[in-house]
Coordinates of N, CA and C in Angstrom, one line a residue:
S1 N 205.3 161.6 7.2 CA 205.0 162.2 6.2 C 206.6 162.9 5.9
Y2 N 206.9 162.7 4.5 CA 207.9 163.4 3.9 C 207.8 164.8 4.2
Y3 N 206.7 165.4 4.0 CA 206.4 166.7 4.2 C 206.8 167.6 5.4
R4 N 206.9 166.7 6.3 CA 206.8 167.2 8.0 C 208.3 168.1 8.4
R5 N 209.3 167.5 7.6 CA 210.2 168.2 7.9 C 210.7 169.4 7.0
F6 N 209.6 170.0 6.4 CA 209.7 171.2 5.4 C 208.9 172.3 5.7
V7 N 207.8 171.7 6.8 CA 206.7 173.0 7.4 C 206.6 172.5 9.0
E8 N 206.8 173.9 9.4 CA 206.9 174.0 11.3 C 205.9 173.7 11.4
N9 N 205.7 172.9 12.6 CA 204.3 172.7 13.5 C 203.3 171.7 12.4
F10 N 203.9 171.1 11.4 CA 203.3 170.0 10.5 C 202.5 169.2 11.5
A11 N 202.9 168.6 12.4 CA 201.8 167.7 13.3 C 200.6 168.2 13.8
K12 N 200.9 169.6 14.2 CA 199.9 169.9 14.8 C 198.5 170.6 13.3
I13 N 199.1 170.9 12.5 CA 198.5 171.7 11.5 C 197.6 170.5 10.8
A14 N 198.3 169.2 10.5 CA 198.0 168.1 10.0 C 196.9 167.1 11.0
K15 N 196.4 167.6 11.9 CA 195.7 166.8 13.0 C 194.6 166.3 12.1
P16 N 193.5 167.2 11.8 CA 192.5 167.1 11.3 C 192.3 166.2 10.2
L17 N 193.1 166.5 9.1 CA 193.6 165.2 8.4 C 194.5 164.0 8.9
N18 N 194.9 163.7 9.8 CA 195.6 162.7 10.3 C 193.8 161.6 10.6
D19 N 193.4 162.6 11.8 CA 192.3 161.9 12.6 C 191.5 161.3 11.5
L20 N 191.3 161.5 10.3 CA 190.5 161.0 8.9 C 191.1 159.4 8.7
S21 N 192.3 159.3 9.1 CA 192.8 157.9 9.0 C 192.7 157.0 10.1
K22 N 192.1 157.5 11.1 CA 192.0 156.4 12.2 C 190.9 155.7 11.6
K23 N 191.1 154.3 12.6 CA 190.6 153.0 12.0 C 188.8 153.0 12.2
E24 N 188.2 153.7 13.3 CA 187.0 154.1 13.8 C 186.4 155.5 13.1
A25 N 187.4 156.2 12.5 CA 186.8 157.3 12.0 C 185.9 157.4 11.0
E26 N 184.9 157.8 10.5 CA 184.3 158.2 9.5 C 184.9 159.2 8.6
F27 N 184.9 159.2 7.7 CA 185.3 160.1 6.6 C 184.6 160.9 6.0
V28 N 184.9 162.4 7.0 CA 183.8 163.4 6.6 C 185.0 164.6 6.4
W29 N 185.2 165.2 5.1 CA 185.7 166.3 5.2 C 185.3 167.7 5.6
S30 N 185.8 167.9 7.0 CA 185.2 169.1 7.7 C 186.0 170.4 7.2
P31 N 185.3 171.5 7.3 CA 185.9 172.9 7.3 C 187.2 172.8 8.0
Q32 N 187.6 172.1 9.0 CA 188.9 172.1 9.4 C 189.9 171.2 8.7
C33 N 189.3 170.3 7.8 CA 190.4 169.4 7.3 C 190.5 169.9 6.1
E34 N 189.5 171.2 5.3 CA 190.0 171.9 4.4 C 191.0 173.0 4.7
E35 N 190.8 173.5 5.7 CA 191.7 174.8 6.3 C 193.3 174.0 6.5
A36 N 193.0 172.9 7.0 CA 194.2 172.1 7.2 C 194.9 171.9 5.8
F37 N 194.3 171.4 4.7 CA 195.0 171.1 3.6 C 195.7 172.4 2.9
Q38 N 194.7 173.3 3.0 CA 195.2 174.9 2.2 C 196.2 175.3 3.1
T39 N 196.3 175.2 4.3 CA 197.5 176.0 5.3 C 198.6 175.0 4.5
L40 N 198.9 173.7 4.5 CA 199.9 172.9 4.3 C 200.3 172.8 2.8
K41 N 199.4 173.5 2.0 CA 199.8 173.6 0.7 C 200.4 174.9 0.4
T42 N 199.8 176.0 1.3 CA 200.4 177.2 1.2 C 201.8 177.3 1.8
R43 N 202.3 176.5 2.9 CA 203.2 176.5 3.6 C 204.7 175.4 2.6
L44 N 203.9 174.8 2.1 CA 204.9 174.4 1.2 C 205.9 175.1 0.3
V45 N 205.1 175.9 -0.2 CA 205.5 176.8 -1.3 C 205.9 178.0 -0.9
T46 N 206.0 178.4 0.4 CA 206.3 179.9 0.5 C 207.5 180.0 1.7
P47 N 208.1 180.9 1.8 CA 208.9 181.1 3.0 C 208.5 181.0 3.9
P48 N 209.5 180.5 5.2 CA 210.8 180.5 5.1 C 211.1 179.3 4.7
V49 N 212.4 179.4 3.2 CA 212.6 178.2 2.9 C 213.7 177.6 3.8
L50 N 214.1 176.4 3.7 CA 215.4 176.0 4.5 C 216.5 176.2 3.9
A51 N 217.5 176.5 4.8 CA 218.7 176.8 4.5 C 219.8 175.7 4.5
Y52 N 221.0 175.4 3.9 CA 221.6 174.1 4.2 C 222.5 174.9 5.2
P53 N 223.0 173.6 6.1 CA 223.0 173.5 7.4 C 224.8 174.3 6.7
D54 N 225.7 174.9 7.8 CA 227.1 175.4 7.8 C 227.7 174.9 9.4
F55 N 228.1 174.0 9.2 CA 228.7 173.3 10.2 C 229.9 174.3 10.8
S56 N 230.4 174.9 10.3 CA 231.5 176.0 11.0 C 230.8 177.0 11.9
K57 N 229.3 177.0 11.8 CA 228.6 178.0 12.4 C 227.3 177.1 13.5
P58 N 227.5 177.9 14.7 CA 226.5 176.9 15.6 C 225.1 176.7 15.5
F59 N 224.6 175.9 15.8 CA 223.3 175.6 15.8 C 222.4 175.7 16.8
I60 N 220.8 176.4 16.7 CA 219.8 176.8 17.4 C 218.6 175.6 17.0
L61 N 218.5 174.9 18.6 CA 217.4 174.1 18.5 C 216.4 174.6 19.5
A62 N 215.1 175.0 18.8 CA 213.8 175.6 19.7 C 213.1 174.6 19.4
T63 N 212.3 174.3 20.8 CA 211.6 173.1 21.1 C 210.2 173.3 21.4
D64 N 209.4 172.8 21.3 CA 208.1 172.8 21.9 C 206.8 171.6 22.2
G65 N 206.6 171.6 23.4 CA 205.5 170.1 23.7 C 204.8 170.8 24.4
S66 N 203.4 170.1 23.7 CA 202.2 170.3 24.5 C 201.4 169.3 24.4
K67 N 200.2 169.1 24.6 CA 199.2 167.8 24.9 C 199.1 167.2 23.3
E68 N 199.1 168.2 22.4 CA 198.8 168.1 21.1 C 199.9 167.3 20.1
G69 N 201.1 167.7 20.4 CA 202.1 167.3 19.8 C 203.7 167.6 20.3
L70 N 204.5 167.5 19.6 CA 206.1 167.4 19.8 C 206.4 168.3 18.6
G71 N 207.3 169.6 18.9 CA 207.8 170.3 17.6 C 209.0 170.7 18.0
C72 N 210.0 170.8 16.4 CA 211.1 171.5 16.8 C 211.6 172.2 15.7
V73 N 212.2 173.0 15.8 CA 213.2 173.6 14.5 C 214.5 173.7 14.6
L74 N 215.3 173.5 13.8 CA 216.6 173.2 14.0 C 217.0 174.8 13.1
S75 N 218.0 175.6 13.7 CA 218.1 176.9 12.7 C 219.8 177.1 13.1
Q76 N 219.8 178.2 12.1 CA 221.2 178.8 12.2 C 221.3 180.4 11.9
V77 N 222.0 181.1 12.4 CA 222.4 182.8 12.2 C 223.3 182.7 11.2
I78 N 222.5 183.1 10.0 CA 223.7 183.2 8.6 C 223.4 184.6 8.0
D79 N 224.6 185.4 8.2 CA 224.5 187.0 7.9 C 223.7 187.6 9.0
G80 N 223.6 187.2 10.1 CA 222.7 188.2 10.8 C 221.1 187.9 11.1
V81 N 220.5 186.6 10.0 CA 219.5 186.3 10.2 C 219.2 184.8 10.6
E82 N 218.4 184.6 11.5 CA 218.1 183.0 11.6 C 217.3 182.6 10.4
H83 N 218.0 181.4 10.3 CA 217.0 180.6 9.0 C 216.5 179.0 9.7
P84 N 215.8 178.5 9.2 CA 215.8 177.3 9.7 C 216.4 176.4 8.6
V85 N 216.9 175.3 9.6 CA 217.4 174.2 8.3 C 216.7 173.3 8.4
A86 N 215.8 172.6 9.6 CA 215.4 171.5 9.3 C 214.0 171.6 10.4
Y87 N 212.8 171.0 10.5 CA 211.6 170.7 11.1 C 211.6 169.4 11.6
A88 N 211.2 169.0 12.6 CA 210.6 167.8 13.2 C 208.8 168.2 13.9
S89 N 208.4 167.3 13.9 CA 207.1 167.2 14.7 C 206.3 166.1 14.7
R90 N 205.7 165.9 15.5 CA 205.0 164.3 15.8 C 203.7 164.7 16.7
R91 N 202.9 164.1 16.6 CA 201.6 164.1 17.4 C 202.1 163.5 18.7
T92 N 201.6 163.6 19.8 CA 202.0 163.1 21.3 C 201.0 162.0 21.1
S93 N 201.7 160.6 21.9 CA 201.1 159.5 22.1 C 200.2 159.9 23.1
H94 N 198.7 158.6 22.9 CA 197.8 158.8 24.3 C 198.3 158.6 25.5
A95 N 199.3 157.8 25.9 CA 200.0 157.7 27.2 C 200.6 159.2 27.6
E96 N 201.3 160.0 26.7 CA 201.9 161.1 27.1 C 200.9 162.0 27.1
E97 N 199.8 162.5 26.3 CA 199.2 162.9 26.4 C 198.4 163.1 28.0
R98 N 197.8 161.9 28.4 CA 197.5 161.6 29.5 C 198.0 161.9 30.7
S99 N 199.2 161.1 30.7 CA 200.4 161.3 32.1 C 201.3 162.4 32.0
Y100 N 201.7 163.3 31.0 CA 202.9 163.9 31.3 C 202.2 165.4 31.5
C101 N 203.1 166.1 32.6 CA 202.8 167.5 32.7 C 203.5 168.3 31.9
A102 N 203.3 169.5 31.8 CA 203.6 170.8 30.6 C 205.6 170.7 31.1
T103 N 206.1 170.2 32.1 CA 207.3 170.2 32.2 C 208.1 168.8 31.4
D104 N 207.2 168.0 31.5 CA 207.7 166.5 30.7 C 207.4 166.6 29.7
L105 N 206.3 167.4 28.8 CA 206.2 167.4 27.5 C 207.0 168.4 26.8
E106 N 207.6 169.2 27.7 CA 208.8 170.0 27.0 C 209.9 169.6 26.8
L107 N 210.1 168.5 28.1 CA 211.4 167.9 28.1 C 211.3 166.8 26.9
A108 N 210.1 166.0 26.8 CA 210.1 165.2 25.6 C 210.6 165.6 24.3
A109 N 209.9 166.8 24.0 CA 210.0 167.6 22.9 C 211.4 167.9 22.6
L110 N 212.3 168.5 23.7 CA 213.7 168.4 23.8 C 214.5 167.1 23.3
V111 N 214.1 166.1 24.0 CA 214.6 164.7 23.6 C 214.2 164.1 21.9
Y112 N 213.0 164.3 21.6 CA 212.7 164.4 20.6 C 213.6 165.1 19.3
G113 N 213.9 166.5 19.7 CA 214.5 167.4 19.0 C 215.8 166.5 18.6
I114 N 216.6 166.4 19.6 CA 218.2 166.2 19.8 C 218.0 164.8 18.8
D115 N 216.9 163.9 19.1 CA 217.2 162.6 18.7 C 216.9 162.9 16.8
Q116 N 216.1 163.6 16.5 CA 215.6 163.9 15.2 C 216.7 164.6 14.4
F117 N 217.5 165.4 14.7 CA 218.5 166.1 14.8 C 220.1 165.7 14.7
R118 N 219.9 164.5 15.6 CA 221.0 164.2 15.9 C 222.5 164.2 14.4
H119 N 222.3 163.8 13.6 CA 223.2 164.0 12.8 C 223.8 165.3 12.4
Y120 N 223.3 166.3 12.9 CA 223.6 167.7 13.0 C 224.4 168.0 14.0
L121 N 224.0 167.7 15.1 CA 224.2 168.1 16.5 C 225.3 167.0 17.1
W122 N 225.8 165.9 16.6 CA 226.6 165.2 17.3 C 228.1 165.9 17.3
G123 N 228.5 166.1 18.4 CA 229.8 166.6 18.6 C 230.2 168.0 18.5
V124 N 228.8 168.9 18.2 CA 229.1 170.2 18.1 C 228.4 171.2 19.4
E125 N 228.2 172.3 19.7 CA 227.5 172.8 20.8 C 226.8 173.4 20.1
F126 N 225.3 173.5 20.7 CA 224.5 174.3 19.9 C 223.6 174.9 21.2
T127 N 222.8 175.7 21.2 CA 221.8 176.3 22.2 C 220.4 175.7 21.8
V128 N 219.5 175.4 22.9 CA 218.6 175.2 23.1 C 217.8 176.3 23.6
I129 N 216.6 176.6 22.7 CA 215.4 177.5 23.4 C 214.0 176.6 23.4
T130 N 213.3 177.1 24.4 CA 212.1 176.5 25.1 C 211.3 177.5 25.7
D131 N 210.1 177.4 25.3 CA 209.3 178.5 26.1 C 208.8 177.7 27.4
H132 N 209.2 177.0 28.1 CA 209.0 176.7 29.3 C 209.9 177.2 30.2
S133 N 209.8 177.9 31.2 CA 211.0 178.5 31.8 C 211.2 177.8 33.2

């Protein structure tokens, strides 16, 4: 989806909506679907608004991996405040969900983030933040 780059954790939020498009799924608009739809609409029009990247400043890549999905945010500190530059997220595949431990999911999120933002990160130093110790 085009909009996933503008909403943090888009894949997790949109999961009930994506489940409706599965081949075997019956189309039933549940309260979870309505909540996901309303949340996405709100997130698209409210802060934080994405900042333009400043290639003279270092980037921060924050990643998170779980059984539900992989997510990352690329940000920069501008005037002492951290601002998001871009978001990326995707659902985990059935194989990842079934066979990856928490450490592997966190690593998969890091690899995914670096791949998604490679055009920003190529040849520059950046800081990685993950919630896995």
